Coordinates of N, CA and C in Angstrom, one line a residue:
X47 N 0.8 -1.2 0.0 CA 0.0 0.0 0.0 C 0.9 1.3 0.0
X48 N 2.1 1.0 0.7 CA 2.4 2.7 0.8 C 3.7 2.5 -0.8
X49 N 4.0 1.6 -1.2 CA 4.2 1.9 -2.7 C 3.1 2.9 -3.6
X50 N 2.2 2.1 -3.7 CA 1.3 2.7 -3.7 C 0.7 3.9 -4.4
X51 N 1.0 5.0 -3.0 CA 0.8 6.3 -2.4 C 2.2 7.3 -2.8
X52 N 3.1 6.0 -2.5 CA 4.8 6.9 -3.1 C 4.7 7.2 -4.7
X53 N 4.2 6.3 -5.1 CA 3.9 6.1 -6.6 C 3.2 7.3 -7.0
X54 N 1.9 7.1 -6.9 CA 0.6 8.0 -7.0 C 1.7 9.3 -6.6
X55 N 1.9 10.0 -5.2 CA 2.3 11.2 -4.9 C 3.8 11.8 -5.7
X56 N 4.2 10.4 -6.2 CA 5.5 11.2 -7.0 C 5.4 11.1 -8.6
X57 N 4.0 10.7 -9.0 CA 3.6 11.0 -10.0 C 3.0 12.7 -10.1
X58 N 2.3 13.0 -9.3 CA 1.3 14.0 -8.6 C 2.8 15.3 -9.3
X59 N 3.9 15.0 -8.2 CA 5.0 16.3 -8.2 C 6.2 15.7 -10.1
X60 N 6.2 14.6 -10.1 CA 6.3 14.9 -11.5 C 5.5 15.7 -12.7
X61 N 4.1 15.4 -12.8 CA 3.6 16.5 -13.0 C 3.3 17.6 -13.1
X62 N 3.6 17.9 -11.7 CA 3.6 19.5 -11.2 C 4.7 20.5 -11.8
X63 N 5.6 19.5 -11.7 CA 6.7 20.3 -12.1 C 6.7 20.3 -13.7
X64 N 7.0 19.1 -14.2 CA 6.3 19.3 -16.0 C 6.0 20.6 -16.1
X65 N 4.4 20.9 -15.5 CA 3.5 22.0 -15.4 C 4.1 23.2 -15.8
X66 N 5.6 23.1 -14.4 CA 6.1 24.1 -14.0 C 7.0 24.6 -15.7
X67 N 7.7 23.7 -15.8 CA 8.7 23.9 -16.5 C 8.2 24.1 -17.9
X68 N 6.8 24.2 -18.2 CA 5.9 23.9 -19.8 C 5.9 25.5 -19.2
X69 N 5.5 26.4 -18.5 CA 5.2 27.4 -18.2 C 6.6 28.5 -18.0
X70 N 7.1 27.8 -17.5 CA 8.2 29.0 -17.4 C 9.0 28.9 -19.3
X71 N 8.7 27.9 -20.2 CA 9.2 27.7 -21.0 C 8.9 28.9 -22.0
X72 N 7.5 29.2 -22.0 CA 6.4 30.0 -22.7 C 6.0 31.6 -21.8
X73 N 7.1 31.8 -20.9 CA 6.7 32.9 -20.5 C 7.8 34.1 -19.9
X74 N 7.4 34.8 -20.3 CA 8.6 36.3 -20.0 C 8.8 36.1 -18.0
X75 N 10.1 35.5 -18.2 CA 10.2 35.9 -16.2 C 10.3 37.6 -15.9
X76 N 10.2 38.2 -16.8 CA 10.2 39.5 -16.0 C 8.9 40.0 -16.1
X77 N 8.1 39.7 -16.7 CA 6.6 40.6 -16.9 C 5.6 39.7 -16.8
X78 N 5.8 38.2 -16.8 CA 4.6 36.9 -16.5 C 4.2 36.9 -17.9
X79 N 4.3 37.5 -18.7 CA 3.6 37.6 -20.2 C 4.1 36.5 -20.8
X80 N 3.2 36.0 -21.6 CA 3.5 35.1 -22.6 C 4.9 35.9 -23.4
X81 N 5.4 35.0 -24.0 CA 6.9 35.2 -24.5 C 7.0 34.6 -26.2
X82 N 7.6 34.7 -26.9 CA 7.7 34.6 -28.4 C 7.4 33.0 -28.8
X83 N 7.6 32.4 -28.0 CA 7.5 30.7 -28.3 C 6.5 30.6 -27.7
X84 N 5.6 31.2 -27.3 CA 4.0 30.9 -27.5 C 3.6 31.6 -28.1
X85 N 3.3 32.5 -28.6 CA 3.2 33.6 -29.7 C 3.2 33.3 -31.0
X86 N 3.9 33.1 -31.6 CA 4.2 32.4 -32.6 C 2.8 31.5 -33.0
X87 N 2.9 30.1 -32.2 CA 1.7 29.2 -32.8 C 0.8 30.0 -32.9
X88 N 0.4 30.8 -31.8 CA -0.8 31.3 -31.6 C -1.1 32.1 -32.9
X89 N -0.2 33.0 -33.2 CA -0.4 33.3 -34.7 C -0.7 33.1 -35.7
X90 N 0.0 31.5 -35.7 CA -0.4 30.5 -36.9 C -1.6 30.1 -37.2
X91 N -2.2 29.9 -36.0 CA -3.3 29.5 -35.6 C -4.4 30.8 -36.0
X92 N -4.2 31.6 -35.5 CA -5.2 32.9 -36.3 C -5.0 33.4 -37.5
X93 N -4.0 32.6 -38.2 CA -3.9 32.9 -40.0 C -4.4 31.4 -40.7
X94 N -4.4 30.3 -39.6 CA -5.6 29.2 -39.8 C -6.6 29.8 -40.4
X95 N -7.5 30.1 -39.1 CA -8.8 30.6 -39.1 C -9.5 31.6 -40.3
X96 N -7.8 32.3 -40.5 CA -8.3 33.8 -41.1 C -8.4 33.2 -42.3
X97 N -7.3 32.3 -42.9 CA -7.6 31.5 -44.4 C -8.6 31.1 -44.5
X98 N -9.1 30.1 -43.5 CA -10.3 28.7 -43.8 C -11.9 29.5 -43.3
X99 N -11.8 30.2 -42.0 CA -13.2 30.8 -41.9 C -13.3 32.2 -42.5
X100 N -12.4 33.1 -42.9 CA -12.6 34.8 -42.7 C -12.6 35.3 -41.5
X101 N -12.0 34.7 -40.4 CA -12.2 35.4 -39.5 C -11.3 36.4 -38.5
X102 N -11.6 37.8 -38.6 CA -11.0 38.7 -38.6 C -10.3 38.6 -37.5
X103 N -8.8 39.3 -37.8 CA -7.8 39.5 -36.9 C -6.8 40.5 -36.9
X104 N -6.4 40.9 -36.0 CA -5.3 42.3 -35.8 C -4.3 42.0 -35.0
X105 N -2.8 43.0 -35.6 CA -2.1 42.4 -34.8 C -1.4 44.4 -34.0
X106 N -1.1 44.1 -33.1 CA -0.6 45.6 -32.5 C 0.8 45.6 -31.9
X107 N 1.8 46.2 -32.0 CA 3.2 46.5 -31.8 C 3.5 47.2 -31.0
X108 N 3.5 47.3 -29.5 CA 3.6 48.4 -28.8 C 5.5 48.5 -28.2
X109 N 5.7 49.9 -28.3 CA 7.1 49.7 -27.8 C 7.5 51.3 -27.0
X110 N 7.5 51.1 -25.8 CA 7.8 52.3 -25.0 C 8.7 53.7 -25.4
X111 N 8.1 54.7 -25.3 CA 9.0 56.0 -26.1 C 9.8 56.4 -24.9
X112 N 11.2 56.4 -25.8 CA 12.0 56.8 -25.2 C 12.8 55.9 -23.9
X113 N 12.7 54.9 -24.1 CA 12.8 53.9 -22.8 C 14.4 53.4 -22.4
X114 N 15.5 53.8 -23.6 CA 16.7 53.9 -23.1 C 16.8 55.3 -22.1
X115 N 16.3 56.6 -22.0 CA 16.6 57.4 -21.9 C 16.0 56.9 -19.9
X116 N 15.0 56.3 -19.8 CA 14.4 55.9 -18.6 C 15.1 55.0 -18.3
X117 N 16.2 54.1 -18.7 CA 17.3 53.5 -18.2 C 18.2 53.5 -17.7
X118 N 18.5 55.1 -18.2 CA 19.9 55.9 -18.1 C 19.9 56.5 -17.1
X119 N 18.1 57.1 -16.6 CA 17.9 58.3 -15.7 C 17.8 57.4 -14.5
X120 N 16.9 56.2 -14.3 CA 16.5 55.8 -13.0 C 16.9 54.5 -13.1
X121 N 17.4 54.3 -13.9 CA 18.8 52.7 -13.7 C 18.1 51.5 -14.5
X122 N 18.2 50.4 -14.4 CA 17.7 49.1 -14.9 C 16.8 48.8 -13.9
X123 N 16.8 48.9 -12.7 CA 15.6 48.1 -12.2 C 14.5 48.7 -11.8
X124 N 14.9 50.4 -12.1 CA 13.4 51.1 -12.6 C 13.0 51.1 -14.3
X125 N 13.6 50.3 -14.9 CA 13.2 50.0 -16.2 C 12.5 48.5 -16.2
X126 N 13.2 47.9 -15.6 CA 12.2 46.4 -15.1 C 10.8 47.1 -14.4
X127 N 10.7 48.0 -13.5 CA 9.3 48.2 -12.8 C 8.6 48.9 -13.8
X128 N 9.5 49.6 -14.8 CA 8.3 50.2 -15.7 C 7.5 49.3 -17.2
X129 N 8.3 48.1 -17.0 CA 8.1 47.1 -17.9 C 6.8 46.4 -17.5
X130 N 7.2 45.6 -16.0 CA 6.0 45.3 -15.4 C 4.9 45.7 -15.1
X131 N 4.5 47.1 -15.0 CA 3.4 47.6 -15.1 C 2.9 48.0 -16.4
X132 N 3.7 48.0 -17.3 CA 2.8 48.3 -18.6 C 2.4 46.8 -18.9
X133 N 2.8 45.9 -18.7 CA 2.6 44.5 -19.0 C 1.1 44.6 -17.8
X134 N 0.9 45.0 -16.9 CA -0.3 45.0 -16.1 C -1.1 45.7 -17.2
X135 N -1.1 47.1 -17.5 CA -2.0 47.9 -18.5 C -2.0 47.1 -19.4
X136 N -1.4 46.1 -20.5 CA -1.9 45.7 -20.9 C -3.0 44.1 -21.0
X137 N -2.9 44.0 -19.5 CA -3.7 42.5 -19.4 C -5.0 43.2 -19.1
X138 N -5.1 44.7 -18.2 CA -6.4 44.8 -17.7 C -7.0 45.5 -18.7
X139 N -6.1 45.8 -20.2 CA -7.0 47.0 -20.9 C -7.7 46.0 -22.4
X140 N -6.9 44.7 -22.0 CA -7.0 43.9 -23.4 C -8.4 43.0 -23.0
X141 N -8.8 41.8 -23.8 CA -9.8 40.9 -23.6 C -9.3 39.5 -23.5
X142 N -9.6 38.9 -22.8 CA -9.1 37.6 -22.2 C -8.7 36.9 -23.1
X143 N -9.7 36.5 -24.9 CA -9.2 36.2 -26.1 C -7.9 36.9 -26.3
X144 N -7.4 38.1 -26.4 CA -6.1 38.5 -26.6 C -5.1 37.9 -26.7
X145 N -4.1 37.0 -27.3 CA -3.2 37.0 -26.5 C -1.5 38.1 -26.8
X146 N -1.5 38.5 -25.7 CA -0.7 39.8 -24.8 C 0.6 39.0 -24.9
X147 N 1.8 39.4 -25.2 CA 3.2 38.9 -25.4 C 4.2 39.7 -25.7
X148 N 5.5 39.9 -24.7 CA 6.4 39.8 -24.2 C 7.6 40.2 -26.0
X149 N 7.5 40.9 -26.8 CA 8.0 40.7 -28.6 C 9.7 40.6 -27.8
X150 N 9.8 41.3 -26.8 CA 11.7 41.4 -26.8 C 11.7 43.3 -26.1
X151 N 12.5 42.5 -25.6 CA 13.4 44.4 -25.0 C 12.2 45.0 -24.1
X152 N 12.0 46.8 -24.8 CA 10.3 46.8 -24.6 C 9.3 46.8 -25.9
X153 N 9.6 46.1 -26.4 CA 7.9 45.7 -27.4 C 7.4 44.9 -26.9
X154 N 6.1 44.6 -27.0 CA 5.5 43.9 -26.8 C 4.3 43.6 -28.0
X155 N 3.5 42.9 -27.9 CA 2.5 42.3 -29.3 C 1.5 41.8 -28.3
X156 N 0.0 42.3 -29.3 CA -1.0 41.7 -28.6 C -1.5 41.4 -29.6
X157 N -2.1 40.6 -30.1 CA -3.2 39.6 -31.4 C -4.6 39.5 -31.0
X158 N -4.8 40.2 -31.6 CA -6.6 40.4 -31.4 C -7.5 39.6 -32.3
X159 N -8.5 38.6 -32.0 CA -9.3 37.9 -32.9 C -10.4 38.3 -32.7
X160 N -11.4 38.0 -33.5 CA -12.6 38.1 -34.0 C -12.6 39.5 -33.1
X161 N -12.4 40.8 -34.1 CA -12.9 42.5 -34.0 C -12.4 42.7 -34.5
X162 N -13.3 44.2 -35.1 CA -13.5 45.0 -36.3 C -12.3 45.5 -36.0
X163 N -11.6 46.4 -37.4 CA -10.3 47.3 -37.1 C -10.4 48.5 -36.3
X164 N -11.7 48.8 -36.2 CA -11.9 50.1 -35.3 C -12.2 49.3 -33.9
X165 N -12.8 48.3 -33.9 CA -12.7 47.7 -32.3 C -11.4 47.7 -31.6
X166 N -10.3 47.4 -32.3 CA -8.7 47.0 -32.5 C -8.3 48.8 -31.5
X167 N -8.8 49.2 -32.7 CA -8.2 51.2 -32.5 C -8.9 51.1 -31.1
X168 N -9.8 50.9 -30.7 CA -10.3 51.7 -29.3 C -9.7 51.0 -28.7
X169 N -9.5 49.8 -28.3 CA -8.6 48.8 -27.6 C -6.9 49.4 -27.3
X170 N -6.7 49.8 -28.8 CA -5.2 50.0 -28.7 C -5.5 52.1 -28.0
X171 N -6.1 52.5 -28.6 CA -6.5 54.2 -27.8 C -6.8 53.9 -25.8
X172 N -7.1 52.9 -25.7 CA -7.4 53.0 -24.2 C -6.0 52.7 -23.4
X173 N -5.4 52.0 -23.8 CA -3.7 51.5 -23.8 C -3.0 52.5 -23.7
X174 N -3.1 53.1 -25.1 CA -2.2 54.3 -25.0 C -2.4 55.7 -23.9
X175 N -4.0 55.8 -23.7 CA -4.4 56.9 -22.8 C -4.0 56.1 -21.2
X176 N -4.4 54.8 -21.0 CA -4.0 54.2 -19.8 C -2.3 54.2 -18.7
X177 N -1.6 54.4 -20.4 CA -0.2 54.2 -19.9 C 0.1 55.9 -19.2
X178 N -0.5 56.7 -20.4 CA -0.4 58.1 -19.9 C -0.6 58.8 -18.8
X179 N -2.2 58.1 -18.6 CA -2.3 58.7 -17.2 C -2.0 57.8 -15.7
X180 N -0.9 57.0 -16.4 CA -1.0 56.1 -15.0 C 0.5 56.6 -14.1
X181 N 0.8 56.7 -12.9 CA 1.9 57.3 -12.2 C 2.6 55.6 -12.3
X182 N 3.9 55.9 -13.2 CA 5.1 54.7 -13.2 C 6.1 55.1 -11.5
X183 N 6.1 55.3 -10.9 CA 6.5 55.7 -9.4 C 7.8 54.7 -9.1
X184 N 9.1 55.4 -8.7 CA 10.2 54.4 -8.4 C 11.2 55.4 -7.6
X185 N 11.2 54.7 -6.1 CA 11.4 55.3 -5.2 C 10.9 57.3 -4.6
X186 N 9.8 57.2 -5.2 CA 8.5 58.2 -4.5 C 9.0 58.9 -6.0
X187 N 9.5 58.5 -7.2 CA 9.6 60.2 -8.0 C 9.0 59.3 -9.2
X188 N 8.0 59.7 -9.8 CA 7.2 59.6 -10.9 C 7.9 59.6 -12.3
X189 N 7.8 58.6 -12.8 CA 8.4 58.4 -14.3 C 7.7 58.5 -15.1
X190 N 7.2 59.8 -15.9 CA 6.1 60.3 -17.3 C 7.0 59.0 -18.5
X191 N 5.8 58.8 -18.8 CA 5.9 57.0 -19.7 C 5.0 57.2 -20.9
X192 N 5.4 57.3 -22.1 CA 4.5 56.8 -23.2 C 4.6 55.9 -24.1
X193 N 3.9 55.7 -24.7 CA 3.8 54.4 -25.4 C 3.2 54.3 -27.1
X194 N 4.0 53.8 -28.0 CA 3.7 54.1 -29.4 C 3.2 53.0 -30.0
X195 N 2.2 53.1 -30.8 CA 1.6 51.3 -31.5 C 1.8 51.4 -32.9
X196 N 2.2 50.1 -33.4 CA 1.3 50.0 -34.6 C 0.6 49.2 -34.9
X197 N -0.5 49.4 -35.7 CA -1.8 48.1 -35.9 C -1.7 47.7 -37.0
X198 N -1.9 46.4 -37.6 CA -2.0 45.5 -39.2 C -3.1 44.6 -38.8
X199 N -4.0 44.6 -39.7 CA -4.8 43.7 -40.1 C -4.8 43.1 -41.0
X200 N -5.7 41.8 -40.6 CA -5.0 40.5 -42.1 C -6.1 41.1 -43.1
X201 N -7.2 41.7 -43.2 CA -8.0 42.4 -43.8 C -7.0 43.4 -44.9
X202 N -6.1 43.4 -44.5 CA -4.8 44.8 -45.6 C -4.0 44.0 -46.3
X203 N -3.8 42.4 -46.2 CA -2.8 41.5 -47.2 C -3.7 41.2 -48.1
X204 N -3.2 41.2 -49.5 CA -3.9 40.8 -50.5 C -4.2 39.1 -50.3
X205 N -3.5 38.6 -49.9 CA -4.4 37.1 -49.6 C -3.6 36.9 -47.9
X206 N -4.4 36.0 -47.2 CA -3.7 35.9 -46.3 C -2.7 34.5 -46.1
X207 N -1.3 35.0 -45.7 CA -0.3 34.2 -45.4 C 0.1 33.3 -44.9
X208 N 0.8 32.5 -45.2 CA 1.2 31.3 -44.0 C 1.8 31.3 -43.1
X209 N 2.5 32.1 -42.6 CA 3.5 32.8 -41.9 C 3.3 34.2 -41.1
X210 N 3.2 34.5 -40.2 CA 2.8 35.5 -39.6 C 3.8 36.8 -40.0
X211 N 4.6 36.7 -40.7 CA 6.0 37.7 -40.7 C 5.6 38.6 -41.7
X212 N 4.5 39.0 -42.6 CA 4.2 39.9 -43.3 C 3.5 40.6 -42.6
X213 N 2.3 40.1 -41.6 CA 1.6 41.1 -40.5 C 2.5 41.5 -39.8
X214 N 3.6 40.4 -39.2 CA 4.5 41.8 -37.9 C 5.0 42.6 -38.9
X215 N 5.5 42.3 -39.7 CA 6.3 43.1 -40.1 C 5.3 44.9 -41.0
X216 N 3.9 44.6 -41.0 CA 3.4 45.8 -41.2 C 3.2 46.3 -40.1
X217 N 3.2 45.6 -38.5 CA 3.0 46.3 -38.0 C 4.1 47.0 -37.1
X218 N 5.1 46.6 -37.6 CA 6.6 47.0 -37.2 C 6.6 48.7 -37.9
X219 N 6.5 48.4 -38.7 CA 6.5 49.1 -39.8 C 5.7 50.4 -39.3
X220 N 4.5 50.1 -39.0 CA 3.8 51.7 -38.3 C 4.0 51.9 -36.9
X221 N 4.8 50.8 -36.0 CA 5.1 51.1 -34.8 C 6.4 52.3 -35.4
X222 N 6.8 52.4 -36.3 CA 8.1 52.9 -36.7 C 7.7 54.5 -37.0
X223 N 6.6 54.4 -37.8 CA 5.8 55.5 -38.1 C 5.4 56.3 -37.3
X224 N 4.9 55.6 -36.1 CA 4.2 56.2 -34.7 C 5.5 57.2 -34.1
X225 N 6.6 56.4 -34.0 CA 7.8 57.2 -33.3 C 8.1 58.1 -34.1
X226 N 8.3 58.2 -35.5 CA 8.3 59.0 -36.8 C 7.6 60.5 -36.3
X227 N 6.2 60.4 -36.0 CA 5.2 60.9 -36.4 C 5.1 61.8 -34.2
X228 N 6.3 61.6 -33.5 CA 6.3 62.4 -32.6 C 5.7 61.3 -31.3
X229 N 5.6 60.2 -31.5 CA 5.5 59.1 -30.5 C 4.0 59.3 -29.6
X230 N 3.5 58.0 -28.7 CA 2.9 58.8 -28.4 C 1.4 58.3 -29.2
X231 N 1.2 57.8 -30.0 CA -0.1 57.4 -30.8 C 0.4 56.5 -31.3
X232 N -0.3 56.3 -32.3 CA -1.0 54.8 -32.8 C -1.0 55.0 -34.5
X233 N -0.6 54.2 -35.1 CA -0.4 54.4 -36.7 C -1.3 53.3 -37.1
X234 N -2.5 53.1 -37.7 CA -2.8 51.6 -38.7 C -3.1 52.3 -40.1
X235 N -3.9 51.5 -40.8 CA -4.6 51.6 -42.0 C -5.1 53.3 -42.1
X236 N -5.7 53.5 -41.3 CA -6.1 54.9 -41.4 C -4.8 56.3 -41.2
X237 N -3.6 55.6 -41.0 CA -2.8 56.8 -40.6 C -2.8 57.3 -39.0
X238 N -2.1 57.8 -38.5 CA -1.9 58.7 -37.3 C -2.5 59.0 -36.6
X239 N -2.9 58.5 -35.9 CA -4.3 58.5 -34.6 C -4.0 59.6 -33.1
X240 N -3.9 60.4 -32.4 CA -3.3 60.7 -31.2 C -5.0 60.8 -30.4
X241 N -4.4 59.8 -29.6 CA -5.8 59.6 -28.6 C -6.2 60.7 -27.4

């Protein structure tokens, strides 16, 4: 009997840890955010859909203005806390379908399914107004923080791809525009947005 139980319970913590280690595999240790090796499929998986059903999808490119300069001024591990909390603004501003991910450095990528391009825009406008008015605080002195997007929709490729690297890379493309254009907003289909 107590084989058993040793069995059973050390099956129980091999699992757990599995668990552990499938999770830390797929996720940013500094922000909890999903990280590029889950991201990816997930992509694939919504240029599935977008081939076989039509079903609409957007991809957004967020990347902090000016965020070497907030490195320089209040060190690296007030650039880690300013990371963290925009990684918060983005879990509580997005929709559970989202999935929210970790691109490298400070970009980040959120993939939006089934909504309109203007559903996308208000989504990505609450983000951008969110980060603005939020106090980034690191040791009592307030760090003014903004944040620049760009949006692509698979609705703008002449057919849709197998590969997700034509969408980032349009949306690379107007996150580039956004900083271009005085940082700070949001660039898609329609051009230059300041919320």
């Amino acid at each position: 009997m107590l084989n058993v139980l040793c069995a059973g319970s050390c099956a129980l913590e091999r699992n757990r840890l599995e668990s552990e280690l499938l999770n830390q595999s797929i996720r940013d240790p500094l922000t909890k955010l999903h990280n590029r090796r889950y991201l990816m499929p997930r992509l694939h998986e919504m240029l599935s859909r977008a081939s076989r059903y039509g079903e609409p999808f957007a991809l957004a490119m967020f990347d902090l203005d000016r965020f070497k300069q907030i490195n320089d001024s209040i060190g690296h591990l007030g650039g880690d806390n300013c990371l963290r909390h925009f990684a918060d603004i983005l879990l509580e501003q997005t929709r559970e379908a989202d999935v929210v991910a970790r691109f490298g450095g400070e970009e980040f990528v959120v993939a939006f399914s089934g909504i309109s391009p203007a559903g996308v825009r208000r989504i990505v406008g609450r983000i951008l107004c969110a980060v603005r008015n939020h106090d980034f605080v690191l040791e009592g002195q307030v760090v003014p923080l903004t944040v620049s997007a760009g949006v692509a929709d698979i609705s703008e490729l002449d057919v849709v791809p197998t590969w997700p690297d034509p969408l980032i890379r349009l949306a690379d493309d107007r996150l580039y525009a956004a900083k271009q254009a005085g940082r700070d907003c949001l660039v898609d289909a329609l051009g230059v947005s300041r919320i």
